[in-house]
Amino acid sequence: QPLHSYTNTVTMSSDWQKLADIWYRKLELCRCSWSDDPEKLYLSVVAGAPFGGPVATVRDEKMLQPVRGSLKPELEIWTSAGERISSRPWEYSGLLS
């Protein structure tokens, strides 16, 4: 959201950033579900689609981690907000480096 001519009367806080002569700030549009399981992304190989599209994760075979559910890794597809869309068994062990 641009902050126009009244920049002199508003106290700028740290969430506003200036680009050229216009002030902008980031607004949270939704609460991301990734925060429910913060280790999920750290312990996975992650690939994201451009422009806020879906995110694919599969357990990183190179990292020692606790087993959750099945011993076979799953390919999981998520929304960019961290809500699971689908999953299926990952049968390509050693494919990702």
XYZ file of N, CA, C and O in Angstrom, residues 50-94:
180
model
N 6.492 -20.704 -9.127
C 6.558 -19.242 -9.114
C 5.202 -18.602 -8.805
O 4.162 -19.241 -8.936
N 5.249 -17.349 -8.397
C 4.064 -16.515 -8.182
C 3.128 -17.068 -7.120
O 1.905 -16.993 -7.249
N 3.656 -17.647 -6.061
C 2.834 -18.125 -4.957
C 2.099 -19.417 -5.238
O 1.114 -19.727 -4.584
N 2.581 -20.196 -6.191
C 1.943 -21.468 -6.534
C 2.230 -22.546 -5.509
O 2.768 -22.271 -4.434
N 1.888 -23.792 -5.823
C 2.076 -24.886 -4.867
C 3.540 -25.144 -4.530
O 4.444 -24.758 -5.267
N 3.732 -25.820 -3.404
C 5.060 -26.167 -2.908
C 5.120 -27.684 -2.761
O 4.193 -28.287 -2.215
N 6.182 -28.303 -3.260
C 6.374 -29.753 -3.132
C 7.463 -30.018 -2.113
O 8.487 -29.331 -2.101
N 7.243 -30.999 -1.247
C 8.254 -31.393 -0.267
C 8.404 -32.904 -0.268
O 7.442 -33.637 -0.509
N 9.603 -33.362 0.011
C 9.878 -34.776 0.248
C 10.979 -34.821 1.309
O 11.856 -33.958 1.347
N 10.900 -35.804 2.185
C 11.875 -35.918 3.274
C 13.294 -35.992 2.719
O 13.567 -36.708 1.762
N 14.205 -35.216 3.313
C 15.603 -35.194 2.894
C 16.278 -36.455 3.407
O 16.418 -36.648 4.613
N 16.687 -37.332 2.484
C 17.296 -38.612 2.856
C 18.684 -38.450 3.463
O 19.193 -39.367 4.092
N 19.310 -37.303 3.282
C 20.664 -37.084 3.790
C 20.671 -36.626 5.247
O 21.722 -36.588 5.868
N 19.508 -36.262 5.776
C 19.432 -35.765 7.156
C 18.846 -36.841 8.061
O 17.823 -37.446 7.740
N 19.510 -37.073 9.198
C 18.987 -37.987 10.193
C 17.815 -37.293 10.889
O 17.945 -36.173 11.377
N 16.661 -37.963 10.898
C 15.469 -37.355 11.469
C 14.534 -38.422 12.001
O 14.599 -39.570 11.574
N 13.675 -38.049 12.936
C 12.742 -39.033 13.487
C 11.739 -39.489 12.429
O 11.356 -38.730 11.545
N 11.337 -40.743 12.523
C 10.359 -41.290 11.590
C 8.977 -40.851 12.036
O 8.611 -40.958 13.200
N 8.217 -40.322 11.098
C 6.831 -39.919 11.363
C 5.932 -40.754 10.472
O 5.892 -40.549 9.264
N 5.238 -41.687 11.035
C 4.359 -42.533 10.225
C 5.144 -43.617 9.524
O 5.902 -44.355 10.137
N 5.024 -43.700 8.222
C 5.654 -44.737 7.417
C 7.154 -44.487 7.253
O 7.616 -43.356 7.304
N 7.891 -45.568 7.045
C 9.324 -45.440 6.773
C 9.576 -44.946 5.354
O 10.622 -44.393 5.065
N 8.614 -45.178 4.447
C 8.771 -44.709 3.073
C 8.478 -43.217 3.019
O 7.478 -42.752 3.545
N 9.337 -42.456 2.346
C 9.062 -41.017 2.225
C 7.862 -40.743 1.337
O 7.507 -41.558 0.484
N 7.230 -39.611 1.560
C 6.086 -39.186 0.763
C 6.398 -37.881 0.058
O 7.043 -37.004 0.624
N 5.923 -37.776 -1.172
C 5.937 -36.507 -1.883
C 4.648 -35.804 -1.480
O 3.561 -36.353 -1.638
N 4.777 -34.609 -0.911
C 3.605 -33.872 -0.464
C 3.506 -32.564 -1.245
O 4.511 -31.903 -1.497
N 2.296 -32.204 -1.616
C 2.023 -30.959 -2.328
C 1.225 -30.062 -1.392
O 0.230 -30.495 -0.806
N 1.681 -28.817 -1.248
C 1.106 -27.860 -0.307
C 0.706 -26.577 -1.024
O 1.277 -26.239 -2.053
N -0.233 -25.852 -0.451
C -0.483 -24.496 -0.917
C 0.661 -23.636 -0.421
O 1.415 -24.033 0.474
N 0.804 -22.446 -0.947
C 1.874 -21.560 -0.481
C 1.638 -21.108 0.957
O 2.553 -20.637 1.615
N 0.422 -21.295 1.467
C 0.121 -20.958 2.858
C 0.377 -22.135 3.795
O 0.175 -22.024 5.003
N 0.829 -23.283 3.261
C 1.196 -24.409 4.103
C 0.086 -25.392 4.387
O 0.191 -26.192 5.309
N -0.974 -25.393 3.606
C -2.044 -26.379 3.774
C -1.831 -27.503 2.767
O -1.647 -27.259 1.576
N -1.863 -28.743 3.251
C -1.570 -29.882 2.386
C -2.693 -30.108 1.375
O -3.858 -30.147 1.720
N -2.301 -30.250 0.104
C -3.245 -30.513 -0.977
C -3.337 -32.017 -1.230
O -4.423 -32.574 -1.310
N -2.168 -32.662 -1.349
C -2.155 -34.102 -1.628
C -0.807 -34.687 -1.253
O 0.150 -33.969 -0.972
N -0.750 -36.013 -1.277
C 0.511 -36.713 -1.040
C 0.452 -38.073 -1.724
O -0.632 -38.580 -2.021
N 1.628 -38.610 -1.971
C 1.733 -39.954 -2.529
C 3.107 -40.502 -2.166
O 4.031 -39.749 -1.896
N 3.264 -41.823 -2.143
C 4.571 -42.394 -1.797
C 5.654 -41.939 -2.774
O 5.416 -41.837 -3.974
N 6.836 -41.646 -2.251
C 7.974 -41.241 -3.070
C 8.806 -42.495 -3.318
O 9.398 -43.055 -2.400
N 8.845 -42.945 -4.557
C 9.489 -44.219 -4.925
C 10.858 -44.035 -5.556
O 11.432 -44.991 -6.059
N 11.367 -42.822 -5.577
C 12.598 -42.524 -6.315
C 13.748 -42.206 -5.362
O 14.352 -41.154 -5.442
N 14.035 -43.122 -4.470
C 15.099 -42.931 -3.489
C 16.425 -42.656 -4.201
O 16.775 -43.318 -5.182
N 17.151 -41.653 -3.724
C 18.440 -41.292 -4.291
C 18.363 -40.391 -5.513
O 19.402 -39.999 -6.027
